[in-house]
Short mmCIF file of C-alpha atoms in Angstrom, two decimals:
data_model
loop_
_atom_site.label_atom_id
_atom_site.label_comp_id
_atom_site.label_asym_id
_atom_site.label_seq_id
_atom_site.Cartn_x
_atom_site.Cartn_y
_atom_site.Cartn_z
CA MET A 344 -5.18 -26.63 -17.96
CA GLU A 345 -1.54 -26.01 -18.71
CA LYS A 346 0.56 -25.35 -15.66
CA SER A 347 2.49 -22.13 -15.60
CA ARG A 348 6.24 -22.39 -15.65
CA PRO A 349 7.85 -22.05 -12.23
CA LEU A 350 9.78 -18.86 -11.85
CA PRO A 351 13.50 -19.26 -11.14
CA LEU A 352 14.68 -18.41 -7.66
CA ARG A 353 15.89 -14.84 -7.57
CA ARG A 354 19.16 -14.94 -5.70
CA LEU A 355 20.51 -11.55 -6.66
CA GLY A 356 18.48 -8.93 -8.45
CA LEU A 357 19.64 -6.45 -11.02
CA SER A 358 19.92 -3.69 -8.44
CA GLY A 359 22.07 -5.88 -6.19
CA LYS A 360 24.39 -6.67 -9.09
CA LEU A 361 24.67 -2.98 -9.86
CA LEU A 362 25.53 -2.31 -6.23
CA LEU A 363 28.22 -5.00 -6.15
CA LEU A 364 29.61 -3.71 -9.43
CA THR A 365 29.68 -0.07 -8.36
CA ILE A 366 31.66 -0.63 -5.15
CA PRO A 367 34.73 -2.27 -6.75
CA LEU A 368 34.67 0.21 -9.63
CA VAL A 369 34.76 3.12 -7.20
CA ALA A 370 37.49 1.31 -5.25
CA ILE A 371 39.52 0.89 -8.43
CA ALA A 372 39.05 4.57 -9.17
CA GLY A 373 40.30 5.31 -5.65
CA MET A 374 43.40 3.19 -6.24
CA LEU A 375 44.09 5.02 -9.49
CA ILE A 376 43.86 8.26 -7.55
CA TYR A 377 46.01 6.90 -4.70
CA VAL A 378 49.06 6.13 -6.85
CA PRO A 379 49.78 9.71 -7.96
CA ALA A 380 48.52 11.07 -4.63
CA ILE A 381 51.07 9.16 -2.53
CA ALA A 382 53.88 10.15 -4.92
CA ASN A 383 52.83 13.78 -4.71
CA PHE A 384 52.65 13.53 -0.90
CA ARG A 385 56.22 12.27 -0.72
CA MET A 386 57.47 15.00 -3.04
CA ASN A 387 55.71 17.67 -0.99
CA ARG A 388 57.27 16.34 2.22
CA LEU A 389 60.73 16.40 0.69
CA ASN A 390 60.13 19.90 -0.70
CA ASP A 391 59.09 20.97 2.79
CA ARG A 392 62.40 19.65 4.12
CA LEU A 393 64.27 21.62 1.45
CA ALA A 394 62.31 24.76 2.29
CA ALA A 395 63.16 24.33 5.96
CA ALA A 396 66.78 23.72 5.01
CA ASN A 397 66.80 26.92 2.98
CA THR A 398 65.49 28.85 5.96
CA ALA A 399 68.08 27.25 8.22
CA ALA A 400 70.79 28.06 5.68
CA LEU A 401 69.85 31.71 5.78
CA VAL A 402 70.04 31.71 9.59
CA LEU A 403 73.33 29.82 9.70
CA ASP A 404 74.91 31.92 6.96
CA ALA A 405 73.94 35.13 8.74
CA ALA A 406 76.02 34.25 11.83
CA PRO A 407 79.17 36.39 12.35
CA TYR A 408 82.08 34.81 10.48
CA GLY A 409 79.82 31.80 9.79
CA MET A 410 80.50 30.49 13.28
CA VAL A 411 77.45 28.94 14.96
CA PRO A 412 77.66 27.31 18.35
CA ASP A 413 77.13 23.54 18.29
CA SER A 414 74.16 23.79 20.65
CA LEU A 415 72.40 26.29 18.37
CA ALA A 416 73.24 24.22 15.28
CA ARG A 417 71.76 21.10 16.88
CA GLN A 418 68.68 23.04 17.87
CA ILE A 419 68.19 24.37 14.34
CA LEU A 420 68.77 20.97 12.76
CA GLY A 421 66.40 19.34 15.23
CA SER A 422 63.67 21.84 14.39
CA ILE A 423 63.84 20.97 10.70
CA GLY A 424 64.37 17.22 11.26
CA ALA A 425 67.73 17.04 9.49
CA HIS A 426 71.22 15.73 10.27
CA ALA A 427 73.10 18.24 8.11
CA VAL A 428 72.61 21.17 5.79
CA ALA A 429 75.10 22.02 3.05
CA ILE A 430 75.19 24.48 0.21
CA LYS A 431 77.29 24.72 -2.95
CA MET A 432 78.36 28.00 -4.38
CA GLY A 433 80.60 27.93 -7.45
CA GLN A 434 83.27 25.28 -6.93
CA GLN A 435 83.02 25.38 -3.17
CA ARG A 436 80.78 23.11 -1.16
CA ARG A 437 80.09 24.40 2.32
CA LEU A 438 78.69 22.44 5.26
CA LEU A 439 76.59 24.89 7.24
CA ALA A 440 75.67 22.63 10.14
CA SER A 441 75.76 18.96 11.10
CA ALA A 442 74.76 16.78 14.03
CA ASP A 443 74.86 13.00 14.45
CA LEU A 444 75.88 12.38 10.88
CA PRO A 445 75.25 8.78 9.72
CA SER A 446 78.13 6.68 8.52
CA ALA A 447 76.60 6.24 5.03
CA ILE A 448 73.88 7.69 2.85
CA ASP A 449 71.31 5.11 1.65
CA HIS A 450 69.42 7.15 -0.98
CA ASP A 451 70.02 10.29 -3.00
CA VAL A 452 66.96 12.25 -4.18
CA ASP A 453 67.52 15.12 -6.59
CA MET A 454 64.32 17.17 -6.72
CA ARG A 455 65.61 19.11 -9.71
CA THR A 456 65.48 16.10 -12.06
CA MET A 457 62.53 14.24 -10.48
CA THR A 458 60.06 12.78 -13.01
CA ALA A 459 56.50 11.55 -12.39
CA TRP A 460 57.39 7.90 -12.96
CA SER A 461 60.49 8.02 -10.73
CA ALA A 462 58.42 9.76 -8.04
CA ILE A 463 55.86 6.89 -8.09
CA VAL A 464 58.54 4.20 -8.02
CA ASP A 465 60.49 5.88 -5.21
CA SER A 466 57.30 6.34 -3.18
CA PHE A 467 56.43 2.64 -3.18
CA GLN A 468 60.07 1.73 -2.59
CA THR A 469 60.06 3.94 0.49
CA MET A 470 56.88 2.33 1.85
CA LEU A 471 58.13 -1.22 1.26
CA GLU A 472 61.44 -0.70 3.05
CA SER A 473 62.01 -1.25 6.76
CA GLY A 474 64.42 0.33 9.23
CA ASN A 475 65.64 3.92 9.36
CA GLN A 476 67.57 4.67 6.18
CA THR A 477 68.98 8.10 5.46
CA ILE A 478 68.14 10.23 2.46
CA ARG A 479 70.14 13.05 0.96
CA VAL A 480 67.73 15.52 -0.61
CA ILE A 481 69.11 17.94 -3.18
CA GLY A 482 67.17 20.94 -4.48
CA PRO A 483 67.55 24.48 -5.84
CA ALA A 484 68.99 27.07 -3.45
CA PRO A 485 68.09 30.74 -3.12
CA GLY A 486 70.45 33.52 -4.10
CA GLY A 487 73.51 32.69 -6.11
CA ALA A 488 74.01 29.15 -4.75
CA GLN A 489 73.89 26.25 -7.18
CA PHE A 490 71.95 23.84 -4.93
CA ILE A 491 71.26 23.00 -1.32
CA GLU A 492 71.27 19.58 0.22
CA THR A 493 70.06 18.15 3.49
CA ILE A 494 70.29 14.75 5.11
CA VAL A 495 67.09 13.43 6.73
CA ASP A 496 65.81 10.15 8.17
CA GLU A 497 63.45 8.01 6.10
CA ALA A 498 61.45 6.52 9.01
CA PRO A 499 59.44 9.72 9.79
CA LEU A 500 58.67 10.12 6.09
CA ARG A 501 57.50 6.49 5.86
CA ALA A 502 55.29 6.89 8.91
CA ALA A 503 53.72 10.04 7.45
CA MET A 504 53.09 8.23 4.17
CA TYR A 505 51.36 5.36 6.02
CA ARG A 506 49.11 7.83 7.84
CA PHE A 507 48.24 9.55 4.57
CA SER A 508 47.47 6.20 2.91
CA ARG A 509 45.22 5.16 5.77
CA ASN A 510 43.31 8.43 5.73
CA LEU A 511 42.97 8.33 1.94
CA ALA A 512 41.72 4.72 2.10
CA LEU A 513 39.08 5.65 4.66
CA VAL A 514 37.95 8.63 2.61
CA SER A 515 37.88 6.55 -0.58
CA MET A 516 35.88 3.82 1.14
CA GLY A 517 33.39 6.33 2.42
CA ILE A 518 33.06 7.89 -1.04
CA ALA A 519 32.67 4.43 -2.59
CA VAL A 520 29.89 3.43 -0.19
CA LEU A 521 28.11 6.75 -0.59
CA THR A 522 28.44 6.71 -4.37
CA ALA A 523 27.33 3.09 -4.59
CA GLY A 524 24.30 3.86 -2.44
CA LEU A 525 23.32 6.87 -4.54
CA VAL A 526 23.86 4.94 -7.76
CA TYR A 527 21.83 2.04 -6.37
CA VAL A 528 18.88 4.26 -5.44
CA ALA A 529 19.00 6.18 -8.73
CA LEU A 530 19.24 3.07 -10.89
CA HIS A 531 16.60 1.27 -8.84
CA PHE A 532 13.97 3.95 -9.38
CA LEU A 533 14.99 4.90 -12.92
CA PHE A 534 15.66 1.48 -14.44
CA VAL A 535 15.31 -1.53 -12.14
CA ARG A 536 11.76 -0.91 -10.98
CA PRO A 537 10.45 -0.24 -14.54
CA MET A 538 12.28 -3.35 -15.72
CA ARG A 539 10.62 -5.39 -12.98
CA HIS A 540 7.28 -4.00 -14.12
CA LEU A 541 8.03 -5.04 -17.70
CA THR A 542 9.20 -8.48 -16.57
CA ALA A 543 6.08 -9.06 -14.46
CA ASN A 544 3.88 -8.00 -17.37
CA LEU A 545 5.67 -10.36 -19.78
CA VAL A 546 5.28 -13.27 -17.36
CA GLY A 547 1.58 -12.49 -16.86
CA PHE A 548 1.00 -12.07 -20.59
CA HIS A 549 2.70 -15.42 -21.24
CA GLU A 550 0.25 -17.12 -18.89
CA ASP A 551 -2.79 -15.78 -20.79
CA PRO A 552 -1.80 -14.20 -24.12
CA GLU A 553 -5.42 -13.94 -25.32
CA SER A 554 -6.53 -11.71 -22.46
CA SER A 555 -6.72 -8.01 -23.24
CA ALA A 556 -6.43 -7.28 -19.52
CA ARG A 557 -2.80 -8.48 -19.57
CA ILE A 558 -1.73 -5.78 -22.05
CA ILE A 559 0.72 -3.38 -20.42
CA VAL A 560 -0.38 0.20 -19.87
CA PRO A 561 2.55 2.38 -21.05
CA SER A 562 3.75 5.27 -18.94
CA GLN A 563 4.41 8.81 -20.13
CA ARG A 564 8.19 8.42 -20.06
CA GLY A 565 10.00 9.89 -23.04
CA ASP A 566 13.19 7.83 -22.76
CA GLU A 567 14.04 4.40 -24.14
CA ILE A 568 12.06 2.57 -21.43
CA GLY A 569 8.97 4.58 -22.38
CA VAL A 570 9.52 3.60 -26.02
CA VAL A 571 9.84 -0.07 -24.99
CA GLU A 572 6.60 0.13 -23.00
CA ARG A 573 4.68 1.66 -25.89
CA GLU A 574 6.10 -0.76 -28.44
CA LEU A 575 5.39 -3.70 -26.13
CA SER A 576 1.81 -2.50 -25.66
CA ASP A 577 1.30 -2.24 -29.43
CA MET A 578 2.89 -5.64 -29.99
CA GLN A 579 0.69 -7.26 -27.34
CA ARG A 580 -2.44 -5.70 -28.86
CA ASP A 581 -1.48 -7.00 -32.30
CA LEU A 582 -0.74 -10.43 -30.84
CA VAL A 583 -4.07 -10.58 -28.99
CA SER A 584 -5.88 -9.59 -32.19
CA MET A 585 -3.93 -12.19 -34.16
CA LEU A 586 -4.69 -14.92 -31.63
CA HIS A 587 -8.39 -14.06 -31.74
CA GLN A 588 -8.23 -14.25 -35.53
CA LYS A 589 -6.42 -17.60 -35.36
CA SER A 590 -9.09 -18.92 -33.00
CA ARG A 591 -11.75 -17.83 -35.44
CA LEU A 592 -9.86 -19.47 -38.28
CA ALA A 593 -9.60 -22.69 -36.31
CA ALA A 594 -13.32 -22.62 -35.56
CA LEU A 595 -14.06 -21.92 -39.23
CA GLY A 596 -11.83 -24.77 -40.36
CA LEU A 597 -13.54 -27.15 -37.95
CA ALA A 598 -16.97 -26.04 -39.14
CA VAL A 599 -15.99 -26.48 -42.81
CA SER A 600 -14.63 -29.93 -42.07
CA LYS A 601 -17.88 -30.96 -40.37
CA ILE A 602 -20.24 -29.75 -43.10
CA ASN A 603 -18.02 -30.72 -46.01
CA HIS A 604 -18.94 -34.41 -45.99
CA ASP A 605 -22.72 -33.93 -45.88
CA LEU A 606 -22.68 -30.97 -48.27
CA ARG A 607 -20.67 -32.90 -50.81
CA ASN A 608 -23.20 -35.75 -50.75
CA LEU A 609 -26.10 -33.30 -51.18
CA LEU A 610 -24.41 -31.62 -54.10
CA ALA A 611 -23.72 -34.99 -55.70
CA SER A 612 -27.42 -35.80 -55.48
CA SER A 613 -28.29 -32.43 -56.97
CA GLN A 614 -25.90 -33.12 -59.80
CA LEU A 615 -27.69 -36.38 -60.59
CA LEU A 616 -30.99 -34.50 -60.69
CA SER A 617 -29.51 -31.85 -62.99
CA ASP A 618 -28.33 -34.60 -65.33
CA GLN A 619 -31.92 -35.84 -65.55
CA LEU A 620 -33.15 -32.30 -66.22
CA ALA A 621 -30.85 -32.15 -69.24
CA SER A 622 -33.03 -34.75 -70.95
CA VAL A 623 -36.23 -32.66 -70.53
CA PRO A 624 -37.23 -31.22 -73.95
CA ASP A 625 -38.46 -27.88 -72.51
CA PRO A 626 -36.46 -25.05 -74.20
CA ARG A 627 -36.15 -23.07 -70.97
CA VAL A 628 -34.85 -26.17 -69.16
CA GLN A 629 -32.40 -26.81 -71.99
CA ARG A 630 -31.20 -23.22 -71.65
CA PHE A 631 -30.58 -23.21 -67.91
CA ALA A 632 -29.63 -26.86 -67.32
CA PRO A 633 -25.98 -26.51 -68.54
CA LYS A 634 -25.47 -23.47 -66.34
CA LEU A 635 -26.96 -25.31 -63.35
CA MET A 636 -24.72 -28.27 -64.01
CA ARG A 637 -21.69 -25.99 -64.28
CA SER A 638 -22.54 -24.30 -60.98
CA LEU A 639 -22.95 -27.67 -59.26
CA GLU A 640 -19.63 -28.85 -60.68
CA ARG A 641 -17.93 -25.77 -59.25
CA ALA A 642 -19.57 -26.31 -55.84
CA ILE A 643 -18.50 -29.94 -55.75
CA ALA A 644 -14.94 -28.95 -56.71
CA PHE A 645 -14.89 -26.40 -53.88
CA CYS A 646 -16.04 -29.04 -51.41
CA GLN A 647 -13.41 -31.45 -52.68
CA SER A 648 -10.66 -28.94 -51.96
CA THR A 649 -12.25 -28.06 -48.57
CA LEU A 650 -11.15 -24.45 -48.68
CA SER A 651 -10.20 -23.30 -45.19
CA TYR A 652 -8.55 -19.89 -45.49
CA GLY A 653 -5.08 -19.72 -43.93
CA ARG A 654 -4.68 -23.51 -43.68
CA ALA A 655 -5.20 -24.98 -47.14
CA GLN A 656 -3.62 -23.53 -50.23
CA GLU A 657 -5.52 -22.78 -53.41
CA ALA A 658 -4.72 -25.00 -56.36
CA ALA A 659 -2.30 -23.55 -58.88
CA PRO A 660 -4.20 -21.76 -61.67
CA ASP A 661 -4.67 -23.59 -64.96
CA ARG A 662 -3.90 -20.61 -67.15
CA ARG A 663 -4.90 -20.27 -70.76
CA MET A 664 -6.09 -17.48 -73.04
CA ILE A 665 -9.82 -17.07 -72.35
CA LEU A 666 -12.44 -14.59 -73.48
CA ILE A 667 -13.56 -12.33 -70.67
CA GLU A 668 -17.01 -11.31 -71.89
CA PRO A 669 -18.65 -14.79 -71.57
CA ILE A 670 -17.34 -15.09 -68.00
CA VAL A 671 -18.72 -11.66 -67.14
CA MET A 672 -22.15 -12.65 -68.49
CA GLU A 673 -22.05 -15.89 -66.49
CA VAL A 674 -21.18 -13.90 -63.36
CA ARG A 675 -24.17 -11.64 -63.99
CA GLU A 676 -26.53 -14.59 -64.25
CA SER A 677 -25.02 -16.33 -61.22
CA ALA A 678 -25.45 -13.16 -59.14
CA GLY A 679 -29.12 -12.99 -60.18
CA LEU A 680 -28.77 -9.66 -61.99
CA ALA A 681 -29.98 -10.86 -65.38
CA SER A 682 -33.59 -10.80 -64.16
CA ASP A 683 -33.21 -8.03 -61.50
CA ASN A 684 -34.36 -4.72 -62.92
CA SER A 685 -33.73 -2.77 -59.67
CA ILE A 686 -29.96 -2.72 -60.26
CA GLY A 687 -28.54 -1.51 -63.53
CA TRP A 688 -25.82 -3.51 -65.29
CA ILE A 689 -23.30 -1.99 -67.69
CA SER A 690 -20.75 -4.14 -69.47
CA ALA A 691 -18.01 -2.29 -71.33
CA ILE A 692 -15.59 -5.04 -72.37
CA GLU A 693 -13.39 -4.51 -75.40
CA ARG A 694 -14.51 -6.75 -78.24
CA GLY A 695 -12.55 -9.96 -78.31
CA LEU A 696 -10.66 -9.12 -75.07
CA SER A 697 -8.87 -12.19 -73.75
CA MET A 698 -6.87 -12.82 -70.61
CA ASP A 699 -4.20 -15.35 -69.72
CA ALA A 700 -5.91 -16.78 -66.63
CA ASP A 701 -7.76 -19.67 -65.04
CA SER A 702 -11.44 -19.34 -66.01
CA ASP A 703 -12.75 -20.79 -62.74
CA HIS A 704 -10.51 -18.54 -60.64
CA LEU A 705 -11.48 -15.46 -62.64
CA PHE A 706 -15.14 -16.38 -62.27
CA ARG A 707 -14.79 -16.65 -58.49
CA VAL A 708 -12.99 -13.32 -58.24
CA LEU A 709 -15.54 -11.45 -60.35
CA LEU A 710 -18.46 -13.12 -58.58
CA ASN A 711 -17.10 -12.04 -55.18
CA LEU A 712 -16.68 -8.45 -56.37
CA VAL A 713 -20.12 -8.31 -57.98
CA ARG A 714 -21.81 -9.76 -54.90
CA ASN A 715 -20.07 -7.17 -52.73
CA ALA A 716 -21.32 -4.47 -55.10
CA VAL A 717 -24.87 -5.84 -54.93
CA GLN A 718 -24.80 -5.88 -51.12
CA ALA A 719 -23.49 -2.29 -51.08
CA LEU A 720 -26.33 -1.16 -53.37
CA GLU A 721 -28.98 -3.02 -51.37
CA GLY A 722 -28.31 -0.65 -48.48
CA ARG A 723 -29.23 2.39 -50.58
CA PRO A 724 -32.83 3.62 -50.80
CA ASN A 725 -34.77 2.47 -53.85
CA GLY A 726 -34.61 5.00 -56.66
CA ASP A 727 -34.00 5.06 -60.35
CA VAL A 728 -31.72 2.55 -61.99
CA ALA A 729 -29.10 5.23 -62.65
CA SER A 730 -28.40 5.55 -58.91
CA ARG A 731 -28.02 1.77 -58.47
CA GLN A 732 -25.59 0.53 -61.09
CA ILE A 733 -22.81 -2.00 -61.45
CA ARG A 734 -20.32 -1.44 -64.23
CA VAL A 735 -17.77 -3.97 -65.49
CA THR A 736 -15.13 -2.71 -67.89
CA GLY A 737 -12.24 -4.50 -69.56
CA ARG A 738 -9.31 -3.39 -71.66
CA ARG A 739 -5.77 -4.35 -72.55
CA GLU A 740 -2.65 -2.28 -71.89
CA GLY A 741 0.20 -3.97 -73.70
CA THR A 742 0.63 -7.43 -72.21
CA VAL A 743 -1.62 -6.68 -69.22
CA ALA A 744 -5.35 -7.35 -69.21
CA ILE A 745 -7.33 -5.06 -66.89
CA VAL A 746 -10.87 -5.60 -65.58
CA GLU A 747 -12.66 -3.12 -63.32
CA VAL A 748 -15.82 -3.68 -61.27
CA SER A 749 -17.52 -0.46 -60.13
CA ASP A 750 -20.70 0.38 -58.27
CA THR A 751 -22.54 3.54 -57.26
CA GLY A 752 -22.80 2.54 -53.61
CA PRO A 753 -21.48 4.38 -50.55
CA GLY A 754 -17.92 3.22 -51.14
CA VAL A 755 -15.45 1.54 -48.79
CA PRO A 756 -15.09 3.14 -45.33
CA VAL A 757 -11.72 4.74 -44.69
CA LYS A 758 -11.13 2.59 -41.61
CA ALA A 759 -11.71 -0.63 -43.58
CA ARG A 760 -9.17 0.28 -46.28
CA GLU A 761 -6.17 -0.44 -44.02
CA HIS A 762 -6.98 -4.19 -43.96
CA LEU A 763 -9.06 -4.41 -47.11
CA PHE A 764 -7.68 -7.71 -48.41
CA GLU A 765 -7.13 -9.43 -45.04
CA ALA A 766 -9.41 -12.19 -43.80
CA PHE A 767 -12.19 -11.26 -41.34
CA GLN A 768 -11.25 -7.58 -41.44
CA THR A 769 -13.65 -5.88 -43.87
CA SER A 770 -17.04 -7.53 -43.41
CA GLY A 771 -19.40 -5.21 -41.59
CA ARG A 772 -22.70 -6.73 -42.75
CA PRO A 773 -24.73 -9.40 -40.93
CA GLY A 774 -23.81 -12.89 -42.09
CA GLY A 775 -20.66 -11.78 -43.86
CA SER A 776 -17.47 -13.78 -43.36
CA GLY A 777 -14.95 -11.16 -44.44
CA LEU A 778 -13.31 -13.68 -46.80
CA GLY A 779 -14.47 -12.50 -50.24
CA LEU A 780 -11.78 -9.92 -50.93
CA ALA A 781 -9.12 -12.03 -49.20
CA ILE A 782 -9.88 -14.98 -51.47
CA ALA A 783 -9.98 -12.74 -54.53
CA ALA A 784 -6.58 -11.24 -53.68
CA GLU A 785 -5.10 -14.71 -53.14
CA LEU A 786 -6.35 -15.95 -56.52
CA ILE A 787 -5.11 -12.86 -58.38
CA ARG A 788 -1.68 -13.03 -56.73
CA ALA A 789 -1.43 -16.66 -57.82
CA HIS A 790 -1.62 -15.35 -61.41
CA GLY A 791 1.16 -12.85 -60.74
CA GLY A 792 -1.38 -10.04 -60.96
CA ASP A 793 -2.67 -7.28 -58.71
CA ILE A 794 -6.02 -6.19 -57.29
CA HIS A 795 -6.58 -2.90 -55.54
CA LEU A 796 -9.19 -0.27 -54.75
CA VAL A 797 -9.14 2.69 -57.13
CA GLU A 798 -9.17 6.00 -55.25
CA GLY A 799 -11.26 9.02 -56.19
CA THR A 800 -14.24 7.24 -57.78
CA ILE A 801 -17.95 7.31 -57.04
CA GLY A 802 -18.82 4.30 -54.93
CA ALA A 803 -16.19 1.57 -55.04
CA THR A 804 -14.05 0.52 -57.99
CA PHE A 805 -11.81 -2.55 -57.85
CA ARG A 806 -9.19 -2.97 -60.56
CA ILE A 807 -7.78 -6.37 -61.53
CA ALA A 808 -4.57 -6.50 -63.60
CA ILE A 809 -3.14 -9.83 -64.81
CA PRO A 810 -0.09 -9.83 -67.08
CA ASP A 811 0.37 -12.40 -69.82
CA ARG A 812 2.93 -15.09 -69.22
CA PRO A 813 6.19 -14.64 -71.11
CA VAL A 814 6.55 -17.05 -74.01
CA GLU A 815 9.91 -18.43 -75.09
CA LEU A 816 10.78 -17.70 -78.70
CA LEU A 817 11.87 -21.30 -79.28
CA THR A 818 8.46 -22.59 -78.20
CA VAL A 819 6.67 -20.25 -80.63
CA ARG A 820 8.93 -21.33 -83.48
CA ASN A 821 8.29 -25.00 -82.75
CA GLU A 822 4.52 -24.47 -82.73
CA ARG A 823 4.68 -22.63 -86.04
CA ALA A 824 6.82 -25.36 -87.52
CA ARG A 825 4.33 -28.03 -86.44
CA ALA A 826 1.50 -25.95 -87.89
#
């Protein structure tokens, strides 16, 4: 008994791979969201400082004569987190309030000309710096002023940006884990579990492909997995049927091989006896002896070739122009219909009709069809000859010779027509092998012809069409010249 293949160790399943893939993808999506988010956060903080500066400017400008005590100015500047607030009106630049001005300004940020790319670059530059640099923020001013500017420290802004980044990272991580978990559960039940079912069925079917119990039972799903299940079920059924047919073919080939040797010896002995019968002066013996010898020669030739359908190939046909009517009469006698009055025989062959074919092959094809017709008529109740007839017709259509074999039997069942010319598919009678029509189709195809069941007829009608071989003009001219 063949050992089953060991299954590989499953280190990480498909669902686990999906989980590990989903987490970094969500994390990457979070990073793509973080970049514009941190730039927007910085711009909003700076706009807030400008808004506070605008409010402070209104308060400072409303003081009598523009004079604000230093203590009040420091208090206002401290409330908005700025070192100074200035405003420009026309050509005059006015410092409204200042306290603890730095010796130098490290960065200038003009909110009026800020672009998305510069906002992103400035945001990361702010986060990567250290120390407490100063920033001069310039923005639009209310009223008739051209712009307002304020000087603020960078350290509080950087700290706020770090807090925002940390909070966003935690939220993104939570979303990533939650999304990965939901995706894992959804994909596991929708795809991974059905795929595991398919995989397990394939492994089990591989262990015993001839067992019908291993065929998968498809679900009622309407998506692609449901289609795969149904197609796999159909494919497994076809494969099981094919394997059963192959087993039968193998058994048939073995049986033919076993009986071939002894049968060939028996037929050789019968041939010797038929040779002796040829010397008997009885007229009836002289009439039937050549036909008996011919039948024995055919049987010995069949045994020599050891026909085993599906394994051995038929010999190439020895084609020549032959008369059809003598072969039809020989088929009638070989089928035992010449002396059987219970089945009517009608031969309607065109006078002098010839066919470019192998006489032995054509004889085998017609004999198979006639025997099938006889067996179909034997199942009908005995009646007049008109209700139990076999008709053989022949005609020529251009370069194609056509022969039809008809009977008045019950016809071919509809279910059997799907595999009519396949081996072991159409025989429903006891003792039948289901090879007759398959062999006939193989022999006709070897001639480049066609055989098929004619629809819409009483009983069953099989039509054989064999075209003549094309002849080269040069060959015809040479034969005429030699003649």
